[in-house]
Amino acid sequence: MKLRPISLAILALFAFASCKQSTQTNTVTYSGIWNPISSPTIKFLEVGQFVNSSNGFVSGANGTFLTTADSGSTWIQRSPAPVLYGGVTIYGISFFDAMTGFAAGDQREISLTTDGGNTWNPMNTDNVPQSDLIRSLYFTSRNSGLVGTSDAYGAASGSICGSIDGGQTWNLVTSTAGGIYDINFNIPGSNGMKGVAVGRFGVSYWTVDGGGTWNAGTSDVPSSLIARTTFISATTGFAVSTAINDNVHGNILQTNDGGHTWKTVYSVPQGLTGIANNGYGTITAAGFGGVVIESTDVGTTWTQSNVGTNRWVDVRYANQHRAVLFGENGNITARDK
């Protein structure tokens, strides 16, 4: 059903076409060790991003915004964002370079910085549905951006809203059957045109025109919240989910058709909220209780370990060798391998 208004190609992928659930659950010792990183905050960290191998950002509760210029080895606290209501949680960030980018979150707040987070300028969000809260953000270009929203009380509704004027104003693109917690156009070969949006009640959507129109996809986790996605080719990607009612059942999902359908390939008794890949066959997921799930063979098999006991919320790769985890209590840890 079409909804309206608004790489690496790894040869080993062809060795697995099915999405049958894996039963392999091994405890592993990584060749690289996760090392805790000194954090300037104890606030909950929600979402990170690296714009190159050196410069990165992470944001979270109470407008917390941190930056790094050394691949995540050290972090500096910047001004809270968004500026209008500095107490809100930032759920989405989208940066173009080390200086310029957007942050978005609760109360329909979207703000722009052009000085690396030292100052923030609020954008006009009057046309974002007033019953919704922003839960995701992605800019496909300097001018074109999208936010995903969720009903403020967790009902089975949400929206995708867009901007075509560099974030100055935002308008409804389409209503959705669940809150949108992740929008992702970082798909090999996409060129900002092919993207996916996923979220609460297992909803998924896909677009091939840069987000102007969205098509409803399917998933096999209707009672879960799909939190993040990552793609290793134009068609193959992975996502993580957490059961809505208990937060203690998690799944890794796989798509082989560019996000049209998502099926569970691995399950754990902990909720999963972060997933990323290094572009060379390694996929890393993380979640509640310090759990880290990883595949080093493009998703054919998965191994499990724990990095501490606190919840990890997001994982990002600064480069093919360096992964960084972000989580509750301001926790940050990194691994080189």
Coordinates of C-alpha atoms in Angstrom, one line a residue:
M1 CA 0.0 0.0 0.0
K2 CA 1.5 3.3 -1.0
L3 CA 1.1 6.2 1.4
R4 CA 1.2 9.9 0.6
P5 CA 1.8 13.2 1.4
I6 CA 5.1 15.0 1.1
S7 CA 28.8 -0.6 -0.1
L8 CA 29.7 -2.4 0.3
A9 CA 28.4 -5.5 -1.5
I10 CA 29.9 -8.5 0.4
L11 CA 30.2 -11.7 -1.6
A12 CA 29.4 -13.8 1.4
L13 CA 25.9 -12.5 1.5
F14 CA 24.9 -14.9 -1.3
A15 CA 25.7 -17.8 1.0
F16 CA 22.6 -17.1 3.1
A17 CA 19.3 -16.3 1.5
S18 CA 17.0 -17.6 4.2
C19 CA 16.0 -15.9 7.4
K20 CA 15.6 -19.0 9.6
Q21 CA 16.1 -18.2 13.3
S22 CA 19.6 -18.9 14.6
T23 CA 20.0 -21.2 17.6
Q24 CA 23.7 -20.4 18.1
T25 CA 24.2 -18.6 21.5
N26 CA 27.9 -18.7 22.4
T27 CA 29.8 -16.7 24.9
V28 CA 32.8 -15.3 23.3
T29 CA 36.0 -13.5 24.1
Y30 CA 36.6 -10.6 21.7
S31 CA 39.9 -10.1 20.1
G32 CA 39.5 -6.5 21.1
I33 CA 38.6 -5.4 24.7
W34 CA 35.8 -3.0 25.5
N35 CA 37.4 -0.1 27.5
P36 CA 35.3 2.3 29.5
I37 CA 35.6 5.9 28.4
S38 CA 35.5 8.9 30.8
S39 CA 32.1 10.6 30.3
P40 CA 31.4 14.3 31.3
T41 CA 27.8 13.4 32.2
I42 CA 25.7 10.9 34.1
K43 CA 22.7 11.6 31.9
F44 CA 21.0 8.9 29.8
L45 CA 22.6 8.8 26.4
E46 CA 20.2 8.0 23.6
V47 CA 21.7 8.4 20.1
G48 CA 25.2 8.8 18.6
Q49 CA 26.7 9.6 15.2
F50 CA 30.1 9.8 13.6
V51 CA 30.5 12.1 10.6
N52 CA 34.0 10.8 9.9
S53 CA 36.6 8.6 11.7
S54 CA 37.4 11.4 14.2
N55 CA 34.4 13.6 14.8
G56 CA 31.3 12.3 16.6
F57 CA 28.3 13.3 18.7
V58 CA 26.0 11.7 21.3
S59 CA 22.9 13.2 22.9
G60 CA 20.3 12.2 25.4
A61 CA 18.3 13.2 28.5
N62 CA 17.8 16.8 29.5
G63 CA 19.2 18.0 26.2
T64 CA 22.6 16.5 26.9
F65 CA 25.0 16.9 23.9
L66 CA 28.6 15.6 23.8
T67 CA 31.2 15.8 21.1
T68 CA 34.5 14.0 20.3
A69 CA 37.3 14.8 17.9
D70 CA 39.4 11.7 18.5
S71 CA 37.2 8.8 17.5
G72 CA 35.4 8.7 20.9
S73 CA 38.5 8.6 23.2
T74 CA 37.5 11.8 24.9
W75 CA 34.2 13.7 25.0
I76 CA 33.3 17.3 25.7
Q77 CA 30.0 18.5 26.9
R78 CA 28.4 21.3 24.8
S79 CA 25.3 23.4 25.4
P80 CA 22.0 21.5 26.0
A81 CA 19.8 21.1 22.9
P82 CA 17.2 22.0 21.8
V83 CA 17.5 25.5 23.2
L84 CA 13.8 26.2 23.5
Y85 CA 13.1 23.5 26.2
G86 CA 16.5 22.4 27.5
G87 CA 15.1 19.7 29.7
V88 CA 13.8 17.4 26.9
T89 CA 15.4 14.2 25.7
I90 CA 17.1 14.3 22.3
Y91 CA 16.1 11.2 20.3
G92 CA 17.6 12.1 17.0
I93 CA 20.7 13.9 15.6
S94 CA 21.8 14.4 12.0
F95 CA 25.1 16.2 11.3
F96 CA 26.7 17.1 8.0
D97 CA 30.1 17.8 9.4
A98 CA 31.9 18.6 12.7
M99 CA 30.1 22.0 13.0
T100 CA 26.6 21.8 11.4
G101 CA 23.7 19.6 12.3
F102 CA 20.3 19.2 13.9
A103 CA 19.0 17.7 17.1
A104 CA 15.4 16.7 17.7
G105 CA 13.3 15.3 20.5
D106 CA 10.4 15.6 23.0
Q107 CA 7.8 18.3 22.6
R108 CA 8.4 18.5 18.9
E109 CA 11.7 20.3 19.4
I110 CA 14.1 20.6 16.4
S111 CA 17.2 22.8 16.7
L112 CA 20.1 23.7 14.4
T113 CA 23.7 24.3 15.4
T114 CA 26.4 25.7 13.1
D115 CA 29.2 25.8 15.7
G116 CA 29.4 22.2 16.9
G117 CA 26.8 22.5 19.6
N118 CA 27.9 25.6 21.4
T119 CA 24.7 27.4 20.4
W120 CA 21.3 26.2 19.1
N121 CA 18.6 27.8 17.0
P122 CA 15.0 26.4 17.2
M123 CA 13.1 25.6 14.0
N124 CA 9.4 26.0 13.3
T125 CA 7.5 22.8 14.1
D126 CA 4.0 24.2 14.2
N127 CA 2.8 21.7 11.5
V128 CA 4.2 18.6 13.3
P129 CA 1.2 16.8 14.8
Q130 CA 0.6 18.4 18.2
S131 CA -0.3 15.1 19.8
D132 CA 3.0 13.5 18.9
L133 CA 6.6 13.5 20.2
I134 CA 9.6 13.3 17.9
R135 CA 11.5 10.1 18.1
S136 CA 13.9 10.1 15.1
L137 CA 15.6 12.4 12.7
Y138 CA 17.5 12.0 9.4
F139 CA 18.7 14.5 6.8
T140 CA 19.3 13.2 3.3
S141 CA 20.8 16.5 2.2
R142 CA 21.4 20.0 3.5
N143 CA 17.9 20.9 2.5
S144 CA 15.9 17.8 2.9
G145 CA 15.2 16.2 6.3
L146 CA 12.7 13.9 7.9
V147 CA 11.5 13.3 11.5
G148 CA 9.5 10.4 12.9
T149 CA 7.0 10.9 15.6
S150 CA 5.1 8.8 18.1
D151 CA 1.8 9.3 19.8
A152 CA 2.5 11.0 23.2
Y153 CA 0.7 8.2 25.1
G154 CA 2.0 5.3 23.1
A155 CA -1.1 4.6 21.0
A156 CA -0.8 2.9 17.6
S157 CA -0.2 6.0 15.6
G158 CA 2.6 8.3 14.6
S159 CA 3.8 10.3 11.6
I160 CA 6.7 11.1 9.3
C161 CA 7.2 14.8 8.7
G162 CA 9.6 16.5 6.3
S163 CA 11.5 19.7 5.6
I164 CA 12.7 20.9 2.2
D165 CA 14.1 24.2 3.3
G166 CA 17.0 23.2 5.4
G167 CA 14.9 22.4 8.5
Q168 CA 13.4 25.9 8.9
T169 CA 9.8 24.5 8.6
W170 CA 8.3 21.0 8.8
N171 CA 5.1 19.5 7.4
L172 CA 3.3 16.2 7.6
V173 CA 4.4 13.7 4.9
T174 CA 2.3 10.7 6.1
S175 CA 0.6 9.2 9.1
T176 CA 1.8 5.8 10.4
A177 CA 0.3 2.9 12.3
G178 CA 2.9 3.2 15.1
G179 CA 5.5 5.6 16.4
I180 CA 8.6 6.0 14.1
Y181 CA 11.8 5.5 16.2
D182 CA 14.3 5.2 13.4
I183 CA 14.7 6.7 9.9
N184 CA 17.6 5.4 7.9
F185 CA 18.9 6.3 4.4
N186 CA 22.4 5.1 5.1
I187 CA 21.9 2.2 2.6
P188 CA 24.7 1.3 0.1
G189 CA 23.8 2.7 -3.3
S190 CA 20.8 4.7 -2.0
N191 CA 22.2 8.2 -2.8
G192 CA 19.6 9.6 -0.4
M193 CA 16.7 8.1 -2.3
K194 CA 16.1 4.6 -0.7
G195 CA 15.3 4.6 3.0
V196 CA 13.4 2.8 5.7
A197 CA 11.4 3.9 8.8
V198 CA 10.6 1.5 11.7
G199 CA 9.1 1.7 15.1
R200 CA 6.5 0.9 17.7
F201 CA 4.1 -2.1 17.2
G202 CA 6.7 -3.5 14.7
V203 CA 5.8 -1.0 12.0
S204 CA 8.0 -0.6 9.0
Y205 CA 7.9 1.6 5.9
W206 CA 10.1 2.1 2.9
T207 CA 10.7 4.8 0.2
V208 CA 12.5 5.0 -3.1
D209 CA 12.0 8.7 -3.7
G210 CA 13.9 10.3 -0.9
G211 CA 11.0 10.2 1.5
G212 CA 8.3 11.9 -0.6
T213 CA 6.1 8.9 -0.5
W214 CA 6.2 5.9 1.8
N215 CA 5.1 2.3 1.4
A216 CA 4.0 0.0 4.3
G217 CA 6.3 -3.0 4.9
T218 CA 5.9 -5.9 7.3
S219 CA 7.6 -7.4 10.3
D220 CA 7.1 -10.5 12.5
V221 CA 7.3 -8.5 15.8
P222 CA 3.9 -6.7 16.1
S223 CA 4.2 -6.5 19.9
S224 CA 7.7 -5.0 19.8
L225 CA 9.4 -1.6 19.2
I226 CA 11.9 -1.8 16.3
A227 CA 14.5 0.7 17.5
R228 CA 17.4 0.8 14.9
T229 CA 18.4 -0.5 11.5
T230 CA 21.7 -1.0 9.7
F231 CA 22.3 -2.1 6.1
I232 CA 25.2 -4.0 4.7
S233 CA 24.1 -3.9 1.0
A234 CA 21.3 -2.3 -1.0
T235 CA 18.9 -5.1 -0.1
T236 CA 20.2 -6.7 3.1
G237 CA 19.9 -5.1 6.5
F238 CA 19.4 -5.8 10.1
A239 CA 17.3 -4.3 12.9
V240 CA 16.8 -4.7 16.6
S241 CA 13.6 -4.8 18.6
T242 CA 12.4 -4.9 22.2
A243 CA 9.0 -6.2 23.5
I244 CA 6.8 -3.3 24.3
N245 CA 5.2 -4.8 27.4
D246 CA 8.2 -6.1 29.3
N247 CA 11.4 -4.7 27.8
V248 CA 13.1 -8.0 28.4
H249 CA 12.6 -9.9 25.1
G250 CA 14.7 -8.8 22.1
N251 CA 15.1 -9.8 18.5
I252 CA 17.5 -9.2 15.7
L253 CA 15.6 -8.9 12.4
Q254 CA 16.8 -9.2 8.9
T255 CA 15.5 -7.9 5.5
N256 CA 16.7 -9.2 2.1
D257 CA 14.5 -6.9 0.1
G258 CA 15.5 -3.4 1.1
G259 CA 13.2 -3.2 4.1
H260 CA 10.0 -4.4 2.6
T261 CA 9.8 -7.3 4.9
W262 CA 11.6 -8.0 8.2
K263 CA 11.9 -11.4 9.9
T264 CA 13.5 -12.5 13.2
V265 CA 16.8 -14.3 12.9
Y266 CA 18.0 -14.2 16.5
S267 CA 16.3 -13.8 19.9
V268 CA 17.6 -13.0 23.4
P269 CA 15.9 -12.5 26.8
Q270 CA 17.1 -8.9 26.8
G271 CA 15.7 -6.0 25.0
L272 CA 17.9 -4.7 22.1
T273 CA 18.0 -1.0 21.1
G274 CA 21.2 -0.4 19.2
I275 CA 22.8 -1.9 16.0
A276 CA 25.5 -0.9 13.6
N277 CA 27.9 -2.5 11.1
N278 CA 31.5 -1.7 10.2
G279 CA 31.1 -2.1 6.4
Y280 CA 33.3 -5.2 6.4
G281 CA 31.1 -8.0 7.6
T282 CA 30.9 -7.2 11.4
I283 CA 27.5 -6.3 12.9
T284 CA 27.2 -5.3 16.5
A285 CA 23.9 -5.0 18.5
A286 CA 23.5 -4.0 22.2
G287 CA 20.8 -3.6 24.7
F288 CA 19.5 -4.1 28.3
G289 CA 21.7 -5.7 31.0
G290 CA 24.9 -4.9 29.1
V291 CA 24.2 -7.5 26.4
V292 CA 26.2 -7.3 23.2
I293 CA 25.3 -9.5 20.2
E294 CA 27.7 -9.7 17.3
S295 CA 28.2 -11.4 13.9
T296 CA 31.5 -11.4 12.1
D297 CA 30.2 -13.2 9.0
V298 CA 27.5 -10.7 7.7
G299 CA 24.8 -12.2 9.9
T300 CA 25.1 -15.9 9.3
T301 CA 25.9 -16.7 12.9
W302 CA 25.7 -14.6 16.1
T303 CA 27.6 -14.6 19.4
Q304 CA 26.7 -13.1 22.7
S305 CA 28.5 -11.5 25.6
N306 CA 28.0 -8.9 28.3
V307 CA 29.8 -5.6 28.6
G308 CA 29.0 -4.5 32.1
T309 CA 25.4 -4.8 33.5
N310 CA 23.9 -1.4 32.6
R311 CA 21.8 -0.8 29.5
W312 CA 23.4 0.1 26.3
V313 CA 21.2 2.2 24.1
D314 CA 23.1 2.8 20.9
V315 CA 26.2 1.6 19.1
R316 CA 28.2 3.4 16.3
Y317 CA 31.3 2.7 14.3
A318 CA 33.9 5.5 14.0
N319 CA 35.7 3.4 11.4
Q320 CA 35.9 -0.3 10.5
H321 CA 37.9 -1.2 13.6
R322 CA 36.5 1.0 16.3
A323 CA 33.0 0.6 17.8
V324 CA 31.6 2.8 20.5
L325 CA 28.7 2.0 22.9
F326 CA 26.5 4.6 24.6
G327 CA 24.0 4.0 27.4
E328 CA 22.4 4.9 30.7
N329 CA 24.2 6.9 33.4
G330 CA 26.3 8.6 30.7
N331 CA 28.2 5.3 30.1
I332 CA 30.5 5.1 27.1
T333 CA 32.8 2.3 26.1
A334 CA 34.9 1.6 23.0
R335 CA 36.6 -1.3 21.4
D336 CA 39.3 -1.5 18.7
K337 CA 39.7 -4.8 16.8

